[in-house]
Coordinates of C-alpha atoms in Angstrom, one line a residue:
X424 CA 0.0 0.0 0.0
X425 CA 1.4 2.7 -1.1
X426 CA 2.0 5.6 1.8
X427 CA -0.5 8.8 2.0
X428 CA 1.3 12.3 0.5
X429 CA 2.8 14.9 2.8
X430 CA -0.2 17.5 3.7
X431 CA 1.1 20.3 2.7
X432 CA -2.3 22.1 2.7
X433 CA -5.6 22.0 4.8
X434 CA -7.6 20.9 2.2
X435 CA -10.8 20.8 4.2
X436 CA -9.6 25.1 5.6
X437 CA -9.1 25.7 2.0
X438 CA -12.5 24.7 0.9
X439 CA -14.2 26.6 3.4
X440 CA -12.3 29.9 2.5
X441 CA -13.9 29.3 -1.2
X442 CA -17.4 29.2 -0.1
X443 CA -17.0 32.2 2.6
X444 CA -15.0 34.0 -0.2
X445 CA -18.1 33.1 -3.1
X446 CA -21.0 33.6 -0.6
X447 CA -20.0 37.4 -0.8
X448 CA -21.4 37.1 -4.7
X449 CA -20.4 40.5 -5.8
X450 CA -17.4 40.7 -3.8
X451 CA -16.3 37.8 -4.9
X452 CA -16.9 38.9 -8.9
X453 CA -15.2 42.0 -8.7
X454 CA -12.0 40.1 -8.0
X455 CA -12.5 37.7 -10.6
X456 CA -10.1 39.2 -12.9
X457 CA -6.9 37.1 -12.1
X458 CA -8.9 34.1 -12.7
X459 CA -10.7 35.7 -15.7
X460 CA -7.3 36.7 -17.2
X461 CA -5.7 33.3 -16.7
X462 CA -8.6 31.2 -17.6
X463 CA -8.4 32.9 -21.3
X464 CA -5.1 32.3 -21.6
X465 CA -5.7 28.7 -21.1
X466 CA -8.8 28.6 -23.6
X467 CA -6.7 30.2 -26.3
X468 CA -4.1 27.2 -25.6
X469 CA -7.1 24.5 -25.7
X470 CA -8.0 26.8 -29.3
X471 CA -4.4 26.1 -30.5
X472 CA -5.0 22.4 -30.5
X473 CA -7.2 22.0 -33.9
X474 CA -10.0 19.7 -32.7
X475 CA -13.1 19.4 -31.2
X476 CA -13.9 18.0 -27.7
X477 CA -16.6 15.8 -26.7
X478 CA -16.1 16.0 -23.4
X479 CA -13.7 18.6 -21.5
X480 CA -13.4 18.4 -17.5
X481 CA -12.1 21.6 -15.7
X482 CA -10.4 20.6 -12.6
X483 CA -11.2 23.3 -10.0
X484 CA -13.5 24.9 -12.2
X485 CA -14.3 27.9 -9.6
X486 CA -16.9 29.8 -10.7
X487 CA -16.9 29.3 -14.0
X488 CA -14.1 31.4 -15.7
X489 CA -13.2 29.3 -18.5
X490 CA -16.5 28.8 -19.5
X491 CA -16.8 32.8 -20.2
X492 CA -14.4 31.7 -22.9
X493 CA -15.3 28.8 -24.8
X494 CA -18.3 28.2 -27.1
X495 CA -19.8 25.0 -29.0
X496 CA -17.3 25.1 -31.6
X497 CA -15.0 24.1 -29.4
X498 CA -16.1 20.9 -27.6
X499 CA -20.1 19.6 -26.9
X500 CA -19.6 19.5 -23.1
X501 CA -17.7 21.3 -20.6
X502 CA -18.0 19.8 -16.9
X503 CA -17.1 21.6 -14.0
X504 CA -15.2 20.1 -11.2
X505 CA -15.0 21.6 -8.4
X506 CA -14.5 20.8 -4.5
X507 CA -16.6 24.0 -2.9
X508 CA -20.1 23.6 -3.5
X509 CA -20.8 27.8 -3.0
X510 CA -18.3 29.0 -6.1
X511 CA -19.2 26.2 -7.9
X512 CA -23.2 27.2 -8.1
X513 CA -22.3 31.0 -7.7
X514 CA -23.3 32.1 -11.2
X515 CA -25.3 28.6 -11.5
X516 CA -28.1 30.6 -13.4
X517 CA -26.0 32.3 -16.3
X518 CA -25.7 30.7 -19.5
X519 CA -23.2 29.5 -21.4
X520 CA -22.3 29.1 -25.5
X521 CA -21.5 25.5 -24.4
X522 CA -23.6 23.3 -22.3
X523 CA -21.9 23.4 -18.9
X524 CA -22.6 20.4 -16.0
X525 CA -21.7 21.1 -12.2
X526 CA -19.7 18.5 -10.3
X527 CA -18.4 18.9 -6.4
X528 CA -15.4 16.8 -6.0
X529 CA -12.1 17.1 -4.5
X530 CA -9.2 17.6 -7.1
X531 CA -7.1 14.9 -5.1
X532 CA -10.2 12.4 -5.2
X533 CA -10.8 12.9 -8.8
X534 CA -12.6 9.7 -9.9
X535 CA -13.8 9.4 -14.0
X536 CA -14.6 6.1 -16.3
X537 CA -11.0 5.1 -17.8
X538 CA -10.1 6.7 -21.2
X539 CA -13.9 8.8 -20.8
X540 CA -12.6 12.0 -21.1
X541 CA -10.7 13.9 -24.3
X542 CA -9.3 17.1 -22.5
X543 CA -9.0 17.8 -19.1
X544 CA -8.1 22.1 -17.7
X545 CA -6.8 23.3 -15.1
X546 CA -7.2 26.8 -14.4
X547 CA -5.3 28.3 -10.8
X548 CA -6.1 25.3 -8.5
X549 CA -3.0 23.1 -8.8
X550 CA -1.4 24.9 -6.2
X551 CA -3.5 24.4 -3.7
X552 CA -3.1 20.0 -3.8
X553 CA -0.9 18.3 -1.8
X554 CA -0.5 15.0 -4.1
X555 CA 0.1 16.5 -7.7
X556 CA 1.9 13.2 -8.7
X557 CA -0.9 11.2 -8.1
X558 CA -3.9 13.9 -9.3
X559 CA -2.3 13.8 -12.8
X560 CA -2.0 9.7 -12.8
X561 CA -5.7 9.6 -12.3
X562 CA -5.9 12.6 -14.9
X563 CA -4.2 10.6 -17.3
X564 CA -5.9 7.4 -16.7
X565 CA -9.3 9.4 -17.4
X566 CA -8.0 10.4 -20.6
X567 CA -8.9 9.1 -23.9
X568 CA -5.4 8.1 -26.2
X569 CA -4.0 11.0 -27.7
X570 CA -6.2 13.2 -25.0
X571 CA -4.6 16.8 -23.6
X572 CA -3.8 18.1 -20.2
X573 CA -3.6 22.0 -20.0
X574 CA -2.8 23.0 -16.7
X575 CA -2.0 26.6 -15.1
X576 CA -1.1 27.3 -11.9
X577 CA 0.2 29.9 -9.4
X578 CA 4.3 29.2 -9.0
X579 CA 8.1 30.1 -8.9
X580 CA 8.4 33.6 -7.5
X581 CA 4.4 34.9 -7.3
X582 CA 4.0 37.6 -4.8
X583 CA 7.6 38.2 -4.2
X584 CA 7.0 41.8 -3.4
X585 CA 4.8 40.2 -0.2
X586 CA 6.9 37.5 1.1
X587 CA 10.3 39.2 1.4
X588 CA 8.0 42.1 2.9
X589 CA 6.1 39.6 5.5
X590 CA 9.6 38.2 6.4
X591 CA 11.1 41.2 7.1
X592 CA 8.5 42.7 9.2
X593 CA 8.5 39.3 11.3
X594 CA 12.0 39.5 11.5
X595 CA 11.9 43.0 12.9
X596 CA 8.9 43.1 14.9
X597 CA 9.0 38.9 16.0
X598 CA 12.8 38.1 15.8
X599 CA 11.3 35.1 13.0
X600 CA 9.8 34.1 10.1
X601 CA 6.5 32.5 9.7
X602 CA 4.7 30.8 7.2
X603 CA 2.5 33.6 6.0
X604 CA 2.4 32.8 2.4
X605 CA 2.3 29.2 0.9
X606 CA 5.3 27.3 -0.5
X607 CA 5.2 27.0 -4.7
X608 CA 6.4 24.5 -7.4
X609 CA 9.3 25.6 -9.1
X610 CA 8.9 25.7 -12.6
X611 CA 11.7 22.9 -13.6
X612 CA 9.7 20.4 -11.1
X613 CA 6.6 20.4 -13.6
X614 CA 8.5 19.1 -16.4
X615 CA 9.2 16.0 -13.5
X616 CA 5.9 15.6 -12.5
X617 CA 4.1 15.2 -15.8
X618 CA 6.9 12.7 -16.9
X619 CA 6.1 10.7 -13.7
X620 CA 2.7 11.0 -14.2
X621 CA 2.8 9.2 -17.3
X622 CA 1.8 12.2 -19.8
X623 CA 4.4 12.7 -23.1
X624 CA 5.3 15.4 -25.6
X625 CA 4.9 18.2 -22.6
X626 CA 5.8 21.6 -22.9
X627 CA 6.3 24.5 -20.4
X628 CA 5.9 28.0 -20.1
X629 CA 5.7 31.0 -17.9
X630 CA 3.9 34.3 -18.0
X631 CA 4.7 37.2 -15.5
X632 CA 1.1 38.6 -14.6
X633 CA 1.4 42.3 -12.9
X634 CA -1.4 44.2 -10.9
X635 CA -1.1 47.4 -9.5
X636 CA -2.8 47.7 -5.8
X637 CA -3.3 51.3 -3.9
X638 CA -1.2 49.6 -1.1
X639 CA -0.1 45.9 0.4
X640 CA -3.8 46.0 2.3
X641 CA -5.6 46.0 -0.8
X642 CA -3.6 43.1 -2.4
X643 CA -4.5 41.1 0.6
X644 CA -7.8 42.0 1.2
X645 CA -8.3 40.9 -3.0
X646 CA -6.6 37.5 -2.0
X647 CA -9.0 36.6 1.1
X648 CA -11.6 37.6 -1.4
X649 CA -10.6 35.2 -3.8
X650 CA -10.7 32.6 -1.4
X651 CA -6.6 32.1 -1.8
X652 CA -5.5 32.9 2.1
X653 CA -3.1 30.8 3.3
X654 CA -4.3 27.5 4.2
X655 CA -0.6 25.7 4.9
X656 CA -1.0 23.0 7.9
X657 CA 1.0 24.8 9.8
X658 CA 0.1 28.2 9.3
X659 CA -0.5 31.0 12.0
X660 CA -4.0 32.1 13.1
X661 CA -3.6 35.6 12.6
X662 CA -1.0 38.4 12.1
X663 CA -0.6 41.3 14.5
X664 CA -1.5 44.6 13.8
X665 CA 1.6 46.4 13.7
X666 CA 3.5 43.2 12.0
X667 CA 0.9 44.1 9.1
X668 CA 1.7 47.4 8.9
X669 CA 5.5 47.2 8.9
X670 CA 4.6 44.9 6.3
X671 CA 2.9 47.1 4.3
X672 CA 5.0 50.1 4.7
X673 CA 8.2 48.0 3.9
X674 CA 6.4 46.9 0.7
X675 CA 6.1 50.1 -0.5
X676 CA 10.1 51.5 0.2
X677 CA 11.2 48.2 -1.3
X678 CA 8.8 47.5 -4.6
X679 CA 6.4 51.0 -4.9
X680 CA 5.6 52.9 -8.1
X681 CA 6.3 56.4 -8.6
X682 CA 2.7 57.2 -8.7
X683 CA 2.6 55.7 -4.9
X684 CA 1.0 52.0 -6.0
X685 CA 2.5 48.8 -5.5
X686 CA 3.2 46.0 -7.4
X687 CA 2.2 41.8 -7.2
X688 CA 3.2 39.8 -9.4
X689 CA 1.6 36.6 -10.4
X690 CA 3.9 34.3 -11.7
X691 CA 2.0 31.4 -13.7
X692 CA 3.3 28.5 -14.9
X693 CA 1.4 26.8 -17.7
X694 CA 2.1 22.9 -18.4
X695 CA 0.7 20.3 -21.6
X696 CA 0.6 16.8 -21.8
X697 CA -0.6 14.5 -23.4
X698 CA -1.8 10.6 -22.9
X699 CA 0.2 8.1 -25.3
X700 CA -0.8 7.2 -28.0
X701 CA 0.8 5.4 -30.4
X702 CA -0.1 7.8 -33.6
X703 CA 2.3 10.6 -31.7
X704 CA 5.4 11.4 -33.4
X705 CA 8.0 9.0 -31.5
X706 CA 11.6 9.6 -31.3
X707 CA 13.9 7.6 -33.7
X708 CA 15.9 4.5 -32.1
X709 CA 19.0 5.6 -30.3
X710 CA 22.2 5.6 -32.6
X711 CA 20.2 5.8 -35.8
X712 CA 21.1 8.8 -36.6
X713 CA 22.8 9.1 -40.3
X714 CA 24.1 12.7 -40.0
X715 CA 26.9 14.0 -37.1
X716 CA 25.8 17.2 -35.4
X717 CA 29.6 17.7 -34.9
X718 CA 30.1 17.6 -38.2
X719 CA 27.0 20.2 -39.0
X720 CA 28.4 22.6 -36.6
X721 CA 32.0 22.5 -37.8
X722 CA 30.9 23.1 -41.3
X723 CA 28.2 25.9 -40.4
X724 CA 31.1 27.7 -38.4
X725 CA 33.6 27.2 -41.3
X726 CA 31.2 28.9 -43.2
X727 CA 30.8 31.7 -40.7

């Protein structure tokens, strides 16, 4: 039997902070842009791929942002998974240019038929699972041959500006660090995990997402919003008063604009793989090659 993963998170914290966060409805839309922003990014990536789904599953679908941004030309079904059951039927009532279905499941308990599905998203939820080895085996397993994972999720060095901020106001006010914000995947670790998850021909990239706040309060007064507080195991209850506000005023000596705003930036790493199959372009037996690269680059310099 294979041992249990590390909990990193408090899965069961974290889902409450998503339905307090949704159960403020408009609150919770006006700080749906960094979720809107990402989750067309990741549609225009499913658009790339020139085919039509049947079936598409959205692994912690939210509310519903990529659904804004696909349409029945671009698969028959789209279901939502989702493990809070208030964002997932926040905008239950809008309609769609695809027919949408609701599920409430837990992204490390996702269960689907074998080879059922022929894409599955992932839109800024990854980051929040403790076993992402083990979610993307059963992602892969759901997949149909030659079926696509897109994923996007909140890594490397997002919210910079606040850590080094929280640690040095801790460090000034407390004499330590705590664990204020939540560790991140580093971006050469998801080339890793989708190879041990079983998923070929992947493909990596980052994009550097930068909002302007009036000050540090605002930016975390939009993350509680968006349900994203901390929810690390070992995480503290609360933050003291003047702790936060060393905080914030170190955040704006250290990373402020000249018009008196401050930076966060969102740094999101966006991963594709894709489930075997054996029509995929596979690489030519090793040693069969017919032509020495030594050889090209000698004669390409010579030319130089």
């Amino acid at each position: 039997m294979a041992p249990a993963p590390f909990q990193v998170f408090d899965r069961n914290a974290k889902r409450m902070q998503r339905d307090r966060a949704a159960s403020r409805a408009q609150d919770s839309r006006e700080v749906d842009y960094l979720r809107d922003e990402v989750a067309a990014r990741v549609a225009d990536r499913l658009l790339d791929i020139k085919r039509r789904y049947h079936t598409v599953v959205e692994i912690g679908a939210g509310c519903g942002h990529l659904a804004k941004y696909v349409d029945d030309d671009m698969m028959d079904r789209l279901v939502m998974y989702e493990m809070a059951k208030v964002p997932l039927e926040r905008d239950a009532g809008k309609e769609y240019q695809v027919d949408v279905q609701r599920h409430q499941g837990d992204e490390e308990t996702l269960v689907f038929e074998p080879e059922s599905v022929d894409a599955v998203v992932s839109s800024l939820s990854m980051h929040w699972v403790n076993d992402l080895p083990g979610m993307l085996i059963r992602i892969r397993k759901a997949l149909v041959p030659d079926g696509v994972f897109i994923g996007a999720m909140i890594g490397g060095d997002s919210l910079f500006e606040l850590r080094t901020s929280l640690q040095l106001a801790d460090l000034d006010r407390d004499g330590g660090i705590a664990a204020r914000v939540s560790p991140l995947t580093n971006t050469r670790d998801v080339g890793s995990l989708l190879n041990r998850a079983g998923l070929t021909l992947s493909t990596i990239d980052i994009d550097n997402i930068v909002v302007n706040y009036p000050s540090m309060l605002h930016l975390v007064s939009d993350i509680n919003a968006m349900g994203e507080g901390n929810a690390v195991v070992q995480r503290l209850s609360l933050i003291k008063r003047d702790t936060l506000l060393a905080a914030s005023a170190i955040y704006k000596e250290m990373h402020g604009n000249e018009d008196g705003s401050v930076p966060a930036t969102f740094q999101i790493i966006y991963m594709i793989g894709w489930k075997p199959d054996p029509s995929q372009p596979q690489p030519l037996p090793r040693g069969s090659g017919e032509v020495s690269l030594g050889n090209m680059f000698d004669s390409t310099s010579h030319k130089l």
